[in-house]
Amino acid sequence: MKKVIITGGNGMIGGLILENCLKRDDVSSVTSIVRRSIRMKHAKLTEIIHQDFLNFSSIENHFKNMDACFYCIGVYTGQVPKKEFETITVDYTKAFAETLKHNSPAVVFCFLSGEGADKKETSRILFARTKGIAENILIRLQFKSTFIFRPGYIYPVTPRKEPNAAYKIMRVLYKTIFSKVAPAIGVASSQLANAMTDAGLSPAATREREKIYEHRDIREYHIN
């Protein structure tokens, strides 16, 4: 039986992974670290409401003895100022991962990144550069296993408020046109969540030290 810790449970992918974990017989407990309650009750679920994602010292006891982590915190480009985007994407990841490494050194860490992440950290594109920096931080920490997921366009299969007009348009275009003529450009949110859940909790998870799942890999992922 495995103990799981999740961030981003209020989000599209984090929420689906949370539901997946609660349904699994091989998961004994799920700790969800959030800023606002997801308003869900479940015997396996412990929800920790925490505001300072640069410092987890006050709730560090909840990071102990975890078997799998699903880190799904993210923000859309243009949704916040550049400096805040960097803080959320890089600094939040670093603070959380270092706290988890200290308390659960044998954890399997699954990170929701994005297509185009630049591990060279030289891209002029803010999203690519900062995601690359975050990925490198996780790899240097040398968790038991680190799985990085880089989806392209994620098609939401559940109702949600789109972050901006571009996403509203893309959702309509993908559903009506692209899913028929060029389906490979997108991946359903449920498919991504299922792949991440399985990768993090599969008995084979600890056989690989590090693996990057590109968009195509996620689309072709076979549940173990």
mmCIF file of N, CA and C in Angstrom, residues 83-165:
data_model
loop_
_atom_site.group_PDB
_atom_site.id
_atom_site.type_symbol
_atom_site.label_atom_id
_atom_site.label_comp_id
_atom_site.label_asym_id
_atom_site.label_seq_id
_atom_site.Cartn_x
_atom_site.Cartn_y
_atom_site.Cartn_z
ATOM 1 N N LYS A 83 7.829 37.808 -13.492
ATOM 2 C CA LYS A 83 8.511 37.435 -12.250
ATOM 3 C C LYS A 83 7.683 36.437 -11.458
ATOM 4 N N GLU A 84 6.394 36.646 -11.387
ATOM 5 C CA GLU A 84 5.530 35.713 -10.657
ATOM 6 C C GLU A 84 5.490 34.360 -11.358
ATOM 7 N N PHE A 85 5.489 34.385 -12.693
ATOM 8 C CA PHE A 85 5.519 33.134 -13.451
ATOM 9 C C PHE A 85 6.771 32.338 -13.106
ATOM 10 N N GLU A 86 7.912 33.019 -13.043
ATOM 11 C CA GLU A 86 9.170 32.364 -12.697
ATOM 12 C C GLU A 86 9.126 31.806 -11.278
ATOM 13 N N THR A 87 8.549 32.563 -10.370
ATOM 14 C CA THR A 87 8.463 32.118 -8.975
ATOM 15 C C THR A 87 7.617 30.857 -8.857
ATOM 16 N N ILE A 88 6.466 30.859 -9.507
ATOM 17 C CA ILE A 88 5.559 29.708 -9.439
ATOM 18 C C ILE A 88 6.180 28.483 -10.106
ATOM 19 N N THR A 89 6.767 28.685 -11.272
ATOM 20 C CA THR A 89 7.281 27.564 -12.054
ATOM 21 C C THR A 89 8.579 26.998 -11.495
ATOM 22 N N VAL A 90 9.480 27.853 -11.056
ATOM 23 C CA VAL A 90 10.799 27.407 -10.599
ATOM 24 C C VAL A 90 10.899 27.330 -9.073
ATOM 25 N N ASP A 91 10.633 28.446 -8.405
ATOM 26 C CA ASP A 91 10.881 28.516 -6.961
ATOM 27 C C ASP A 91 9.933 27.636 -6.154
ATOM 28 N N TYR A 92 8.662 27.596 -6.554
ATOM 29 C CA TYR A 92 7.713 26.715 -5.863
ATOM 30 C C TYR A 92 8.155 25.259 -5.999
ATOM 31 N N THR A 93 8.543 24.893 -7.212
ATOM 32 C CA THR A 93 8.980 23.521 -7.462
ATOM 33 C C THR A 93 10.191 23.174 -6.601
ATOM 34 N N LYS A 94 11.154 24.056 -6.559
ATOM 35 C CA LYS A 94 12.385 23.835 -5.797
ATOM 36 C C LYS A 94 12.087 23.670 -4.304
ATOM 37 N N ALA A 95 11.277 24.566 -3.744
ATOM 38 C CA ALA A 95 10.973 24.512 -2.311
ATOM 39 C C ALA A 95 10.241 23.228 -1.948
ATOM 40 N N PHE A 96 9.262 22.861 -2.760
ATOM 41 C CA PHE A 96 8.480 21.649 -2.499
ATOM 42 C C PHE A 96 9.359 20.407 -2.629
ATOM 43 N N ALA A 97 10.114 20.332 -3.718
ATOM 44 C CA ALA A 97 10.923 19.145 -3.996
ATOM 45 C C ALA A 97 12.011 18.948 -2.951
ATOM 46 N N GLU A 98 12.641 20.011 -2.516
ATOM 47 C CA GLU A 98 13.685 19.885 -1.499
ATOM 48 C C GLU A 98 13.104 19.407 -0.172
ATOM 49 N N THR A 99 11.919 19.902 0.175
ATOM 50 C CA THR A 99 11.265 19.460 1.411
ATOM 51 C C THR A 99 10.906 17.982 1.321
ATOM 52 N N LEU A 100 10.398 17.569 0.172
ATOM 53 C CA LEU A 100 10.014 16.176 -0.008
ATOM 54 C C LEU A 100 11.236 15.261 -0.009
ATOM 55 N N LYS A 101 12.292 15.661 -0.684
ATOM 56 C CA LYS A 101 13.513 14.858 -0.734
ATOM 57 C C LYS A 101 14.064 14.615 0.665
ATOM 58 N N HIS A 102 14.023 15.629 1.499
ATOM 59 C CA HIS A 102 14.539 15.521 2.862
ATOM 60 C C HIS A 102 13.722 14.542 3.694
ATOM 61 N N ASN A 103 12.425 14.511 3.461
ATOM 62 C CA ASN A 103 11.531 13.710 4.290
ATOM 63 C C ASN A 103 11.143 12.360 3.680
ATOM 64 N N SER A 104 11.254 12.243 2.364
ATOM 65 C CA SER A 104 10.894 10.993 1.678
ATOM 66 C C SER A 104 11.903 10.720 0.562
ATOM 67 N N PRO A 105 13.129 10.364 0.912
ATOM 68 C CA PRO A 105 14.175 10.196 -0.108
ATOM 69 C C PRO A 105 13.907 9.083 -1.116
ATOM 70 N N ALA A 106 13.001 8.151 -0.795
ATOM 71 C CA ALA A 106 12.721 7.029 -1.704
ATOM 72 C C ALA A 106 11.472 7.254 -2.546
ATOM 73 N N VAL A 107 11.000 8.481 -2.632
ATOM 74 C CA VAL A 107 9.760 8.776 -3.341
ATOM 75 C C VAL A 107 9.954 8.748 -4.855
ATOM 76 N N VAL A 108 8.890 8.404 -5.577
ATOM 77 C CA VAL A 108 8.841 8.526 -7.029
ATOM 78 C C VAL A 108 8.201 9.874 -7.344
ATOM 79 N N PHE A 109 8.896 10.740 -8.055
ATOM 80 C CA PHE A 109 8.429 12.110 -8.300
ATOM 81 C C PHE A 109 7.946 12.239 -9.738
ATOM 82 N N CYS A 110 6.654 12.564 -9.915
ATOM 83 C CA CYS A 110 6.067 12.778 -11.241
ATOM 84 C C CYS A 110 5.778 14.265 -11.415
ATOM 85 N N PHE A 111 6.363 14.854 -12.436
ATOM 86 C CA PHE A 111 6.301 16.307 -12.638
ATOM 87 C C PHE A 111 5.563 16.645 -13.933
ATOM 88 N N LEU A 112 4.558 17.493 -13.821
ATOM 89 C CA LEU A 112 3.830 17.963 -14.991
ATOM 90 C C LEU A 112 4.555 19.164 -15.576
ATOM 91 N N SER A 113 5.272 18.938 -16.671
ATOM 92 C CA SER A 113 6.018 19.982 -17.352
ATOM 93 C C SER A 113 5.232 20.392 -18.592
ATOM 94 N N GLY A 114 5.878 20.530 -19.729
ATOM 95 C CA GLY A 114 5.169 20.924 -20.933
ATOM 96 C C GLY A 114 6.035 20.760 -22.161
ATOM 97 N N GLU A 115 5.391 20.609 -23.301
ATOM 98 C CA GLU A 115 6.102 20.438 -24.566
ATOM 99 C C GLU A 115 7.007 21.634 -24.825
ATOM 100 N N GLY A 116 8.239 21.349 -25.208
ATOM 101 C CA GLY A 116 9.180 22.416 -25.518
ATOM 102 C C GLY A 116 10.050 22.850 -24.360
ATOM 103 N N ALA A 117 9.895 22.221 -23.195
ATOM 104 C CA ALA A 117 10.735 22.573 -22.052
ATOM 105 C C ALA A 117 12.204 22.473 -22.442
ATOM 106 N N ASP A 118 12.972 23.502 -22.093
ATOM 107 C CA ASP A 118 14.359 23.601 -22.539
ATOM 108 C C ASP A 118 15.316 23.323 -21.390
ATOM 109 N N LYS A 119 15.897 22.117 -21.383
ATOM 110 C CA LYS A 119 16.819 21.748 -20.316
ATOM 111 C C LYS A 119 18.148 22.491 -20.414
ATOM 112 N N LYS A 120 18.401 23.148 -21.552
ATOM 113 C CA LYS A 120 19.604 23.972 -21.668
ATOM 114 C C LYS A 120 19.424 25.322 -20.982
ATOM 115 N N GLU A 121 18.160 25.662 -20.692
ATOM 116 C CA GLU A 121 17.803 26.883 -19.950
ATOM 117 C C GLU A 121 18.175 28.154 -20.704
ATOM 118 N N THR A 122 18.206 28.088 -22.040
ATOM 119 C CA THR A 122 18.616 29.241 -22.830
ATOM 120 C C THR A 122 17.501 29.813 -23.703
ATOM 121 N N SER A 123 16.344 29.167 -23.733
ATOM 122 C CA SER A 123 15.263 29.606 -24.607
ATOM 123 C C SER A 123 14.790 31.018 -24.254
ATOM 124 N N ARG A 124 14.424 31.776 -25.285
ATOM 125 C CA ARG A 124 13.853 33.103 -25.054
ATOM 126 C C ARG A 124 12.382 33.018 -24.665
ATOM 127 N N ILE A 125 11.814 31.827 -24.826
ATOM 128 C CA ILE A 125 10.412 31.616 -24.462
ATOM 129 C C ILE A 125 10.337 31.338 -22.965
ATOM 130 N N LEU A 126 9.622 32.154 -22.244
ATOM 131 C CA LEU A 126 9.575 32.067 -20.784
ATOM 132 C C LEU A 126 9.157 30.685 -20.309
ATOM 133 N N PHE A 127 8.080 30.157 -20.902
ATOM 134 C CA PHE A 127 7.581 28.846 -20.485
ATOM 135 C C PHE A 127 8.647 27.772 -20.657
ATOM 136 N N ALA A 128 9.274 27.735 -21.826
ATOM 137 C CA ALA A 128 10.267 26.704 -22.129
ATOM 138 C C ALA A 128 11.468 26.799 -21.203
ATOM 139 N N ARG A 129 11.943 28.010 -20.976
ATOM 140 C CA ARG A 129 13.141 28.189 -20.146
ATOM 141 C C ARG A 129 12.879 27.816 -18.689
ATOM 142 N N THR A 130 11.770 28.316 -18.133
ATOM 143 C CA THR A 130 11.510 28.068 -16.714
ATOM 144 C C THR A 130 11.142 26.606 -16.439
ATOM 145 N N LYS A 131 10.416 25.979 -17.350
ATOM 146 C CA LYS A 131 10.120 24.553 -17.170
ATOM 147 C C LYS A 131 11.404 23.738 -17.239
ATOM 148 N N GLY A 132 12.314 24.136 -18.127
ATOM 149 C CA GLY A 132 13.599 23.450 -18.215
ATOM 150 C C GLY A 132 14.401 23.586 -16.933
ATOM 151 N N ILE A 133 14.380 24.777 -16.345
ATOM 152 C CA ILE A 133 15.080 25.000 -15.074
ATOM 153 C C ILE A 133 14.486 24.115 -13.984
ATOM 154 N N ALA A 134 13.163 24.071 -13.922
ATOM 155 C CA ALA A 134 12.487 23.254 -12.911
ATOM 156 C C ALA A 134 12.820 21.774 -13.090
ATOM 157 N N GLU A 135 12.816 21.299 -14.332
ATOM 158 C CA GLU A 135 13.165 19.903 -14.594
ATOM 159 C C GLU A 135 14.578 19.592 -14.104
ATOM 160 N N ASN A 136 15.503 20.489 -14.367
ATOM 161 C CA ASN A 136 16.894 20.260 -13.970
ATOM 162 C C ASN A 136 17.049 20.224 -12.451
ATOM 163 N N ILE A 137 16.285 21.048 -11.771
ATOM 164 C CA ILE A 137 16.311 21.040 -10.299
ATOM 165 C C ILE A 137 15.909 19.660 -9.778
ATOM 166 N N LEU A 138 14.841 19.120 -10.344
ATOM 167 C CA LEU A 138 14.356 17.814 -9.901
ATOM 168 C C LEU A 138 15.366 16.712 -10.201
ATOM 169 N N ILE A 139 15.968 16.759 -11.364
ATOM 170 C CA ILE A 139 16.935 15.732 -11.740
ATOM 171 C C ILE A 139 18.166 15.773 -10.831
ATOM 172 N N ARG A 140 18.610 16.981 -10.490
ATOM 173 C CA ARG A 140 19.776 17.105 -9.602
ATOM 174 C C ARG A 140 19.492 16.588 -8.198
ATOM 175 N N LEU A 141 18.238 16.628 -7.777
ATOM 176 C CA LEU A 141 17.896 16.139 -6.443
ATOM 177 C C LEU A 141 17.973 14.615 -6.354
ATOM 178 N N GLN A 142 17.942 13.941 -7.484
ATOM 179 C CA GLN A 142 18.134 12.492 -7.553
ATOM 180 C C GLN A 142 17.140 11.732 -6.659
ATOM 181 N N PHE A 143 15.875 11.905 -6.977
ATOM 182 C CA PHE A 143 14.859 11.088 -6.327
ATOM 183 C C PHE A 143 15.052 9.634 -6.748
ATOM 184 N N LYS A 144 14.374 8.730 -6.075
ATOM 185 C CA LYS A 144 14.465 7.319 -6.454
ATOM 186 C C LYS A 144 14.122 7.146 -7.926
ATOM 187 N N SER A 145 13.070 7.819 -8.362
ATOM 188 C CA SER A 145 12.707 7.893 -9.780
ATOM 189 C C SER A 145 12.111 9.272 -10.036
ATOM 190 N N THR A 146 12.433 9.850 -11.177
ATOM 191 C CA THR A 146 11.864 11.131 -11.584
ATOM 192 C C THR A 146 11.246 10.966 -12.959
ATOM 193 N N PHE A 147 9.941 11.186 -13.053
ATOM 194 C CA PHE A 147 9.231 11.077 -14.323
ATOM 195 C C PHE A 147 8.700 12.454 -14.704
ATOM 196 N N ILE A 148 9.098 12.930 -15.864
ATOM 197 C CA ILE A 148 8.729 14.263 -16.345
ATOM 198 C C ILE A 148 7.786 14.095 -17.540
ATOM 199 N N PHE A 149 6.650 14.769 -17.485
ATOM 200 C CA PHE A 149 5.649 14.673 -18.546
ATOM 201 C C PHE A 149 5.560 16.009 -19.273
ATOM 202 N N ARG A 150 5.703 15.940 -20.617
ATOM 203 C CA ARG A 150 5.703 17.143 -21.439
ATOM 204 C C ARG A 150 4.572 17.106 -22.471
ATOM 205 N N PRO A 151 3.350 17.305 -22.045
ATOM 206 C CA PRO A 151 2.237 17.303 -22.999
ATOM 207 C C PRO A 151 2.226 18.559 -23.846
ATOM 208 N N GLY A 152 1.631 18.428 -25.039
ATOM 209 C CA GLY A 152 1.367 19.593 -25.864
ATOM 210 C C GLY A 152 0.013 20.155 -25.453
ATOM 211 N N TYR A 153 -0.882 20.327 -26.410
ATOM 212 C CA TYR A 153 -2.215 20.817 -26.065
ATOM 213 C C TYR A 153 -2.971 19.742 -25.300
ATOM 214 N N ILE A 154 -3.549 20.130 -24.151
ATOM 215 C CA ILE A 154 -4.337 19.212 -23.328
ATOM 216 C C ILE A 154 -5.809 19.544 -23.532
ATOM 217 N N TYR A 155 -6.541 18.568 -24.056
ATOM 218 C CA TYR A 155 -7.968 18.796 -24.282
ATOM 219 C C TYR A 155 -8.741 18.428 -23.018
ATOM 220 N N PRO A 156 -9.445 19.387 -22.411
ATOM 221 C CA PRO A 156 -10.178 19.106 -21.174
ATOM 222 C C PRO A 156 -11.404 18.223 -21.445
ATOM 223 N N VAL A 157 -11.507 17.114 -20.746
ATOM 224 C CA VAL A 157 -12.674 16.244 -20.920
ATOM 225 C C VAL A 157 -13.736 16.536 -19.865
ATOM 226 N N THR A 158 -13.404 17.371 -18.905
ATOM 227 C CA THR A 158 -14.363 17.776 -17.878
ATOM 228 C C THR A 158 -14.600 19.277 -17.985
ATOM 229 N N PRO A 159 -15.754 19.763 -17.579
ATOM 230 C CA PRO A 159 -16.047 21.198 -17.663
ATOM 231 C C PRO A 159 -15.051 22.020 -16.854
ATOM 232 N N ARG A 160 -14.651 23.145 -17.402
ATOM 233 C CA ARG A 160 -13.769 24.055 -16.674
ATOM 234 C C ARG A 160 -13.855 25.436 -17.300
ATOM 235 N N LYS A 161 -13.425 26.423 -16.565
ATOM 236 C CA LYS A 161 -13.352 27.783 -17.084
ATOM 237 C C LYS A 161 -12.001 27.950 -17.758
ATOM 238 N N GLU A 162 -12.004 28.223 -19.043
ATOM 239 C CA GLU A 162 -10.756 28.380 -19.778
ATOM 240 C C GLU A 162 -10.037 29.654 -19.328
ATOM 241 N N PRO A 163 -8.677 29.617 -19.286
ATOM 242 C CA PRO A 163 -7.919 30.751 -18.747
ATOM 243 C C PRO A 163 -7.963 32.004 -19.611
ATOM 244 N N ASN A 164 -8.191 31.849 -20.909
ATOM 245 C CA ASN A 164 -8.254 33.027 -21.780
ATOM 246 C C ASN A 164 -8.971 32.671 -23.076
ATOM 247 N N ALA A 165 -9.146 33.671 -23.934
ATOM 248 C CA ALA A 165 -9.893 33.481 -25.177
ATOM 249 C C ALA A 165 -9.218 32.480 -26.109
#
